[in-house]
Coordinates of C-alpha atoms in Angstrom, one line a residue:
X1 CA -1.2 3.6 24.6
X2 CA -2.9 5.5 21.8
X3 CA -5.3 8.2 22.4
X4 CA -7.2 10.7 20.2
X5 CA -8.2 14.3 20.5
X6 CA -11.5 16.3 20.6
X7 CA -12.7 17.9 17.5
X8 CA -13.8 21.6 17.7
X9 CA -14.9 21.2 21.3
X10 CA -17.1 18.1 20.8
X11 CA -17.3 15.8 23.7
X12 CA -17.5 12.6 21.7
X13 CA -14.3 11.2 20.3
X14 CA -13.6 11.0 16.6
X15 CA -11.1 8.6 14.9
X16 CA -8.0 10.7 14.1
X17 CA -6.2 9.1 11.1
X18 CA -2.8 10.2 9.8
X19 CA -2.8 9.6 6.1
X20 CA 0.4 9.1 4.0
X21 CA 0.4 8.1 0.3
X22 CA 3.5 7.1 -1.6
X23 CA 2.6 8.5 -5.1
X24 CA 5.2 6.2 -6.7
X25 CA 3.9 3.0 -5.2
X26 CA 3.1 0.2 -7.7
X27 CA 4.3 2.1 -10.7
X28 CA 7.2 -0.2 -11.3
X29 CA 4.9 -3.1 -11.9
X30 CA 3.7 -1.9 -15.2
X31 CA 7.3 -1.3 -16.3
X32 CA 8.2 -4.9 -15.2
X33 CA 10.7 -3.4 -12.7
X34 CA 9.7 -5.9 -9.9
X35 CA 9.3 -2.9 -7.6
X36 CA 9.3 0.9 -7.3
X37 CA 12.4 1.6 -5.3
X38 CA 15.0 2.2 -8.0
X39 CA 16.1 5.2 -10.0
X40 CA 14.9 3.6 -13.3
X41 CA 11.3 4.3 -12.3
X42 CA 12.1 7.9 -11.4
X43 CA 13.8 8.4 -14.7
X44 CA 10.8 7.1 -16.6
X45 CA 8.0 8.6 -14.4
X46 CA 7.1 11.4 -16.8
X47 CA 6.6 8.9 -19.7
X48 CA 3.8 7.0 -17.8
X49 CA 0.2 7.9 -18.7
X50 CA -1.8 9.9 -16.1
X51 CA -4.0 6.9 -15.2
X52 CA -0.9 4.9 -14.4
X53 CA 0.7 7.6 -12.3
X54 CA -2.5 8.0 -10.3
X55 CA -2.5 4.3 -9.2
X56 CA -1.8 5.0 -5.5
X57 CA -4.2 7.9 -5.4
X58 CA -7.1 5.8 -6.9
X59 CA -6.5 2.9 -4.5
X60 CA -6.5 5.4 -1.6
X61 CA -9.8 6.9 -2.7
X62 CA -11.3 3.4 -3.0
X63 CA -10.4 2.8 0.7
X64 CA -11.4 6.2 2.0
X65 CA -14.8 6.4 0.2
X66 CA -16.0 3.7 2.6
X67 CA -15.8 6.3 5.4
X68 CA -18.0 8.9 3.7
X69 CA -21.2 7.7 5.5
X70 CA -19.5 8.3 8.9
X71 CA -17.5 11.4 7.9
X72 CA -18.5 13.2 11.1
X73 CA -16.8 10.5 13.2
X74 CA -13.5 10.6 11.4
X75 CA -10.9 13.3 10.8
X76 CA -7.6 13.3 9.0
X77 CA -4.2 14.8 9.2
X78 CA -2.1 14.4 6.1
X79 CA 0.8 15.5 4.0
X80 CA 0.4 17.9 1.1
X81 CA -0.6 17.2 -2.5
X82 CA -0.2 13.6 -3.8
X83 CA 1.0 12.4 -0.4
X84 CA -2.5 12.5 1.0
X85 CA -4.3 15.8 0.6
X86 CA -5.4 15.1 -3.0
X87 CA -7.4 12.0 -2.1
X88 CA -9.1 13.7 0.9
X89 CA -9.9 16.8 -1.1
X90 CA -11.5 14.7 -3.8
X91 CA -13.8 12.9 -1.2
X92 CA -14.5 16.1 0.7
X93 CA -13.4 14.6 4.0
X94 CA -12.4 16.7 7.0
X95 CA -8.6 17.1 7.1
X96 CA -5.7 19.3 8.1
X97 CA -2.5 19.5 6.1
X98 CA 0.9 19.3 8.0
X99 CA 4.4 19.8 6.7
X100 CA 5.7 20.3 3.2
X101 CA 7.3 18.3 0.4
X102 CA 10.2 19.3 -1.6
X103 CA 10.0 19.9 -5.4
X104 CA 10.0 16.9 -7.7
X105 CA 9.2 13.3 -7.0
X106 CA 8.8 12.3 -3.4
X107 CA 11.4 10.1 -1.6
X108 CA 11.5 7.7 1.3
X109 CA 12.7 10.6 3.4
X110 CA 9.5 12.4 2.7
X111 CA 7.5 9.4 3.9
X112 CA 9.5 9.0 7.1
X113 CA 9.2 12.7 7.9
X114 CA 5.5 12.7 7.3
X115 CA 4.9 9.7 9.5
X116 CA 7.0 11.1 12.3
X117 CA 5.2 14.4 12.4
X118 CA 1.8 12.9 12.0
X119 CA 2.4 10.6 15.0
X120 CA 3.5 13.7 17.0
X121 CA 0.1 15.3 16.1
X122 CA -1.7 12.8 18.3
X123 CA -3.3 10.6 15.7
X124 CA -4.9 7.3 16.6
X125 CA -3.7 5.4 13.5
X126 CA -1.4 5.8 10.5
X127 CA -3.1 4.8 7.3
X128 CA -0.6 4.5 4.5
X129 CA -0.8 3.5 0.8
X130 CA 2.2 1.8 -0.7
X131 CA 4.1 -1.4 -0.8
X132 CA 6.9 -3.1 1.3
X133 CA 9.3 -0.3 0.8
X134 CA 6.7 2.2 2.2
X135 CA 6.0 -0.2 5.1
X136 CA 9.7 -0.1 5.9
X137 CA 9.8 3.7 5.9
X138 CA 6.7 3.8 8.2
X139 CA 8.4 1.2 10.5
X140 CA 11.6 3.3 10.6
X141 CA 9.6 6.3 11.7
X142 CA 7.3 5.0 14.4
X143 CA 8.0 1.3 15.1
X144 CA 5.2 0.0 17.5
X145 CA 4.4 3.4 18.9
X146 CA 1.1 3.8 17.0
X147 CA -1.2 1.3 15.1
X148 CA -0.8 1.3 11.4
X149 CA -2.8 -0.1 8.4
X150 CA -1.6 -0.4 4.9
X151 CA -3.6 0.2 1.8
X152 CA -2.1 -2.2 -0.8
X153 CA -0.8 -0.2 -3.6
X154 CA 2.7 -1.5 -4.3
X155 CA 4.4 -4.1 -6.5
X156 CA 5.9 -6.1 -3.6
X157 CA 3.7 -6.7 -0.6
X158 CA 5.3 -9.5 1.4
X159 CA 4.5 -7.7 4.7
X160 CA 1.4 -8.6 6.7
X161 CA 0.6 -5.0 7.6
X162 CA -1.7 -4.6 4.5
X163 CA -5.4 -5.1 4.1
X164 CA -6.3 -7.6 1.4
X165 CA -7.8 -4.8 -0.7
X166 CA -8.4 -1.0 -0.5
X167 CA -12.0 -1.8 0.3
X168 CA -11.1 -4.1 3.1
X169 CA -9.0 -1.4 4.6
X170 CA -12.0 1.0 4.5
X171 CA -14.3 -1.7 5.9
X172 CA -11.9 -2.3 8.8
X173 CA -11.8 1.4 9.7
X174 CA -15.6 1.6 9.4
X175 CA -15.9 -1.3 11.8
X176 CA -13.6 0.5 14.2
X177 CA -15.7 3.7 14.0
X178 CA -18.9 1.7 14.6
X179 CA -17.7 0.3 17.9
X180 CA -17.0 -3.2 16.7
X181 CA -14.3 -5.4 18.3
X182 CA -11.2 -4.7 16.3
X183 CA -8.1 -6.6 17.3
X184 CA -4.7 -5.1 17.4
X185 CA -1.8 -7.5 16.6
X186 CA 1.9 -7.3 15.9
X187 CA 2.4 -8.1 12.2
X188 CA 5.7 -8.5 10.2
X189 CA 7.3 -5.9 8.0
X190 CA 9.3 -7.6 5.3
X191 CA 10.9 -6.7 2.0
X192 CA 12.9 -8.3 -0.7
X193 CA 16.1 -7.2 -2.4
X194 CA 14.9 -5.7 -5.7
X195 CA 18.2 -6.0 -7.4
X196 CA 18.5 -9.7 -6.6
X197 CA 14.8 -10.2 -7.5
X198 CA 15.4 -8.8 -10.9
X199 CA 18.1 -11.5 -11.3
X200 CA 15.6 -14.2 -10.4
X201 CA 16.7 -14.6 -6.7
X202 CA 14.3 -13.9 -3.9
X203 CA 15.9 -12.6 -0.7
X204 CA 13.2 -11.7 1.8
X205 CA 14.3 -9.9 4.9
X206 CA 12.5 -9.4 8.2
X207 CA 12.6 -5.8 9.3
X208 CA 10.4 -5.7 12.4
X209 CA 6.8 -5.6 13.6
X210 CA 4.1 -3.0 13.7
X211 CA 0.8 -3.0 15.5
X212 CA -2.0 -3.5 13.0
X213 CA -5.8 -3.5 13.5
X214 CA -7.4 -6.7 12.4
X215 CA -10.9 -8.1 12.5
X216 CA -12.1 -8.8 16.0
X217 CA -12.3 -12.5 16.9
X218 CA -12.5 -14.8 19.9
X219 CA -9.3 -16.6 20.8
X220 CA -9.7 -20.4 20.3
X221 CA -8.6 -21.1 23.9
X222 CA -11.3 -18.9 25.3
X223 CA -14.1 -20.0 23.0
X224 CA -16.9 -22.3 24.2
X225 CA -19.8 -22.9 21.8
X226 CA -19.0 -19.7 19.9
X227 CA -19.0 -17.6 23.1
X228 CA -16.1 -16.3 25.2
X229 CA -15.8 -17.9 28.7
X230 CA -15.2 -14.8 30.8
X231 CA -13.3 -16.7 33.5
X232 CA -10.9 -18.1 31.0
X233 CA -10.5 -14.7 29.3
X234 CA -9.7 -13.0 32.6
X235 CA -7.1 -15.8 33.4
X236 CA -5.5 -15.1 30.0
X237 CA -5.4 -11.4 30.6
X238 CA -3.8 -11.9 34.1
X239 CA -1.2 -14.3 32.7
X240 CA -0.3 -11.9 29.9
X241 CA -0.1 -8.9 32.2
X242 CA 2.0 -10.7 34.8
X243 CA 4.4 -12.0 32.0
X244 CA 4.9 -8.5 30.5
X245 CA 5.4 -6.5 33.7
X246 CA 8.7 -4.7 34.0
X247 CA 10.6 -4.8 37.3
X248 CA 11.6 -1.2 36.9
X249 CA 8.0 0.0 36.8
X250 CA 5.7 0.9 39.7
X251 CA 2.2 -0.5 39.0
X252 CA -1.0 1.0 40.3
X253 CA -3.5 -1.8 40.2
X254 CA -7.1 -0.5 40.2
X255 CA -10.2 -2.2 41.7
X256 CA -12.1 -5.0 40.0
X257 CA -12.2 -8.7 39.5
X258 CA -10.1 -8.6 36.3
X259 CA -7.3 -6.6 38.0
X260 CA -7.6 -8.9 41.1
X261 CA -6.8 -11.8 38.8
X262 CA -3.5 -10.1 37.9
X263 CA -2.6 -9.9 41.6
X264 CA -3.6 -13.6 42.0
X265 CA -1.4 -14.5 39.1
X266 CA 1.5 -12.7 40.8
X267 CA 0.6 -14.5 44.1
X268 CA 0.2 -11.1 45.8
X269 CA -2.6 -10.1 48.3
X270 CA -5.2 -7.9 46.7
X271 CA -7.7 -5.2 47.7
X272 CA -10.7 -6.0 45.5
X273 CA -12.3 -2.6 45.8
X274 CA -9.2 -0.6 46.3
X275 CA -5.9 0.4 44.6
X276 CA -2.7 -1.6 45.3
X277 CA 0.8 -0.5 44.4
X278 CA 3.4 -3.1 43.4
X279 CA 6.9 -3.1 42.1
X280 CA 9.3 -5.9 41.3
X281 CA 7.0 -8.6 42.7
X282 CA 6.1 -7.1 46.1
X283 CA 3.3 -4.9 47.4
X284 CA 4.4 -1.3 48.3
X285 CA 0.9 -0.2 49.5
X286 CA -2.5 -1.8 49.8
X287 CA -5.8 0.1 49.5
X288 CA -3.9 3.3 48.9
X289 CA -5.6 6.7 48.7
X290 CA -4.7 9.6 46.4
X291 CA -2.1 11.1 48.7
X292 CA -0.3 7.8 49.1
X293 CA -0.4 7.2 45.4
X294 CA 1.2 10.5 44.6
X295 CA 3.8 9.9 47.2
X296 CA 4.8 6.5 45.8
X297 CA 4.9 7.8 42.2
X298 CA 7.2 10.7 43.3
X299 CA 9.5 8.2 45.2
X300 CA 9.5 5.6 42.4
X301 CA 13.0 5.1 40.8
X302 CA 11.4 4.5 37.4
X303 CA 8.2 5.1 35.5
X304 CA 4.7 4.3 36.8
X305 CA 2.0 2.3 35.1
X306 CA -1.8 2.5 35.9
X307 CA -3.8 -0.7 35.3
X308 CA -7.6 -0.2 35.2
X309 CA -10.5 -2.3 34.1
X310 CA -14.0 -1.5 32.8
X311 CA -17.1 -1.4 34.9
X312 CA -19.5 -3.9 33.4
X313 CA -22.7 -2.5 31.9
X314 CA -21.7 1.2 32.5
X315 CA -18.4 1.0 30.6
X316 CA -16.6 3.5 32.9
X317 CA -12.8 3.6 33.0
X318 CA -12.5 6.5 35.5
X319 CA -14.8 8.2 37.9
X320 CA -16.8 5.2 39.2
X321 CA -15.3 3.3 42.2
X322 CA -11.7 4.3 41.4
X323 CA -11.6 8.0 42.4
X324 CA -8.2 7.3 44.0
X325 CA -7.1 7.7 40.4
X326 CA -7.6 11.4 40.6
X327 CA -6.7 13.9 37.8
X328 CA -3.4 14.6 39.7
X329 CA -2.6 10.9 39.9
X330 CA -3.5 10.2 36.2
X331 CA -1.4 13.2 35.0
X332 CA 1.5 12.2 37.2
X333 CA 1.5 8.7 35.8
X334 CA 1.1 10.0 32.2
X335 CA -1.7 9.3 29.7
X336 CA 0.6 7.0 27.7
X337 CA 1.2 4.8 30.8
X338 CA -2.4 3.6 31.2
X339 CA -3.2 -0.1 30.6
X340 CA -6.8 -1.0 30.2
X341 CA -7.8 -4.7 30.7
X342 CA -11.3 -6.2 30.0
X343 CA -12.7 -9.4 28.6
X344 CA -14.2 -9.1 25.1
X345 CA -17.6 -10.2 26.4
X346 CA -17.6 -7.1 28.6
X347 CA -16.9 -4.8 25.7
X348 CA -19.4 -6.6 23.5
X349 CA -22.1 -6.0 26.1
X350 CA -21.7 -2.3 25.5
X351 CA -23.2 -2.8 22.0
X352 CA -20.9 -0.3 20.4
X353 CA -21.2 2.3 23.1
X354 CA -17.8 3.9 24.0
X355 CA -15.9 3.4 27.2
X356 CA -16.5 6.4 29.5
X357 CA -14.3 8.8 31.6
X358 CA -15.6 11.1 34.3
X359 CA -12.6 12.4 36.3
X360 CA -14.2 15.6 37.4
X361 CA -11.6 17.4 35.3
X362 CA -13.1 18.4 31.9
X363 CA -9.7 19.1 30.3
X364 CA -8.3 15.7 31.4
X365 CA -11.5 13.9 30.2
X366 CA -10.9 15.5 26.7
X367 CA -7.3 14.3 26.7
X368 CA -8.4 10.7 27.6
X369 CA -10.9 10.5 24.8
X370 CA -10.0 8.8 21.5
X371 CA -9.1 5.3 20.7
X372 CA -7.2 3.1 23.1
X373 CA -5.7 -0.4 23.1
X374 CA -7.6 -2.8 25.4
X375 CA -5.9 -6.0 26.5
X376 CA -8.5 -8.7 26.1
X377 CA -6.5 -11.9 26.5
X378 CA -3.1 -13.5 26.3
X379 CA -1.2 -11.3 23.7
X380 CA -4.7 -10.3 22.4
X381 CA -5.8 -6.7 22.1
X382 CA -8.5 -4.6 20.5
X383 CA -8.7 -0.9 19.7
X384 CA -11.8 0.8 21.2
X385 CA -13.3 4.2 21.6
X386 CA -13.2 6.3 24.8
X387 CA -15.5 9.2 25.3
X388 CA -16.7 11.6 28.0
X389 CA -20.4 10.7 27.3
X390 CA -22.3 8.0 25.4

């Protein structure tokens, strides 16, 4: 799961973006090099006019300027100079600089190092400007551990992790900040062999998948007259959760009708208003209290996962009707091992208001705030804001 951090003691979450720019992205196109990965470009870089060398910077600025009206709800961590800082400084957006770059032109190693350290800084999303080669470097650094979004700036962009334009990337982030339903889907990272391509042969290779935010939409199988059928959506959520459960995990299933559907899918008895603990297809404890939950987590041979849904209307995740999930239980499970499930209709009813946490532990509430993935259907997820107050 992905979570953000508080900014200067504020109690409302901000979108924390890690920005990485490949300054060489797209420069090979003007030189008819079919890409920007080779040494030929590096040798000819100084011969390029300034407006050409600034291609990635200018496309990054076009994307980020969309966020200027909501600057107070977004903050950035970035790499120095042309790898991110320059664009943010130009737009006067709030940012912190991490790391350092070696002298001379940047390399793929610089990109991988930047993404690795940005992810470790607790960002909600990696925003990168480049092409397929840059996407490969981002994938090598973080895989599916954090959502990413590509600003198209390269020569080759066969991967589906890029927005259709810099402005589209900015609009998607703006929608996320405004509380819109923004889906999160696995998208392919691909690249072609530049040497073969220069000889007229296309060799496209699949490298992997990264989680990418996309425009929110209703799944076709849960769409009735343009509206989601909540019962079908809950059934889809339950089917997906049951299918993806790991027999090595101990699952703490919270109260609610959505989580009850998961238990029904597993053909297990359920405590509608309580917490049930399951592992490897059997119930370890029904209607467990805090003490019993802590005991079972301590005795578990593997990791634990907490499954919680949203209270309709209020939007609470913790602190309303599920106090068995105490701060001690949540910390013992781990903030990265929390699964949130809710139909999109329930999220839409919040009208952009954040999901809420009220654990009676102010420090924990701050840690829970940020942007989290919400499972809203069968292999269907959105990214949505969590806060300690509306």
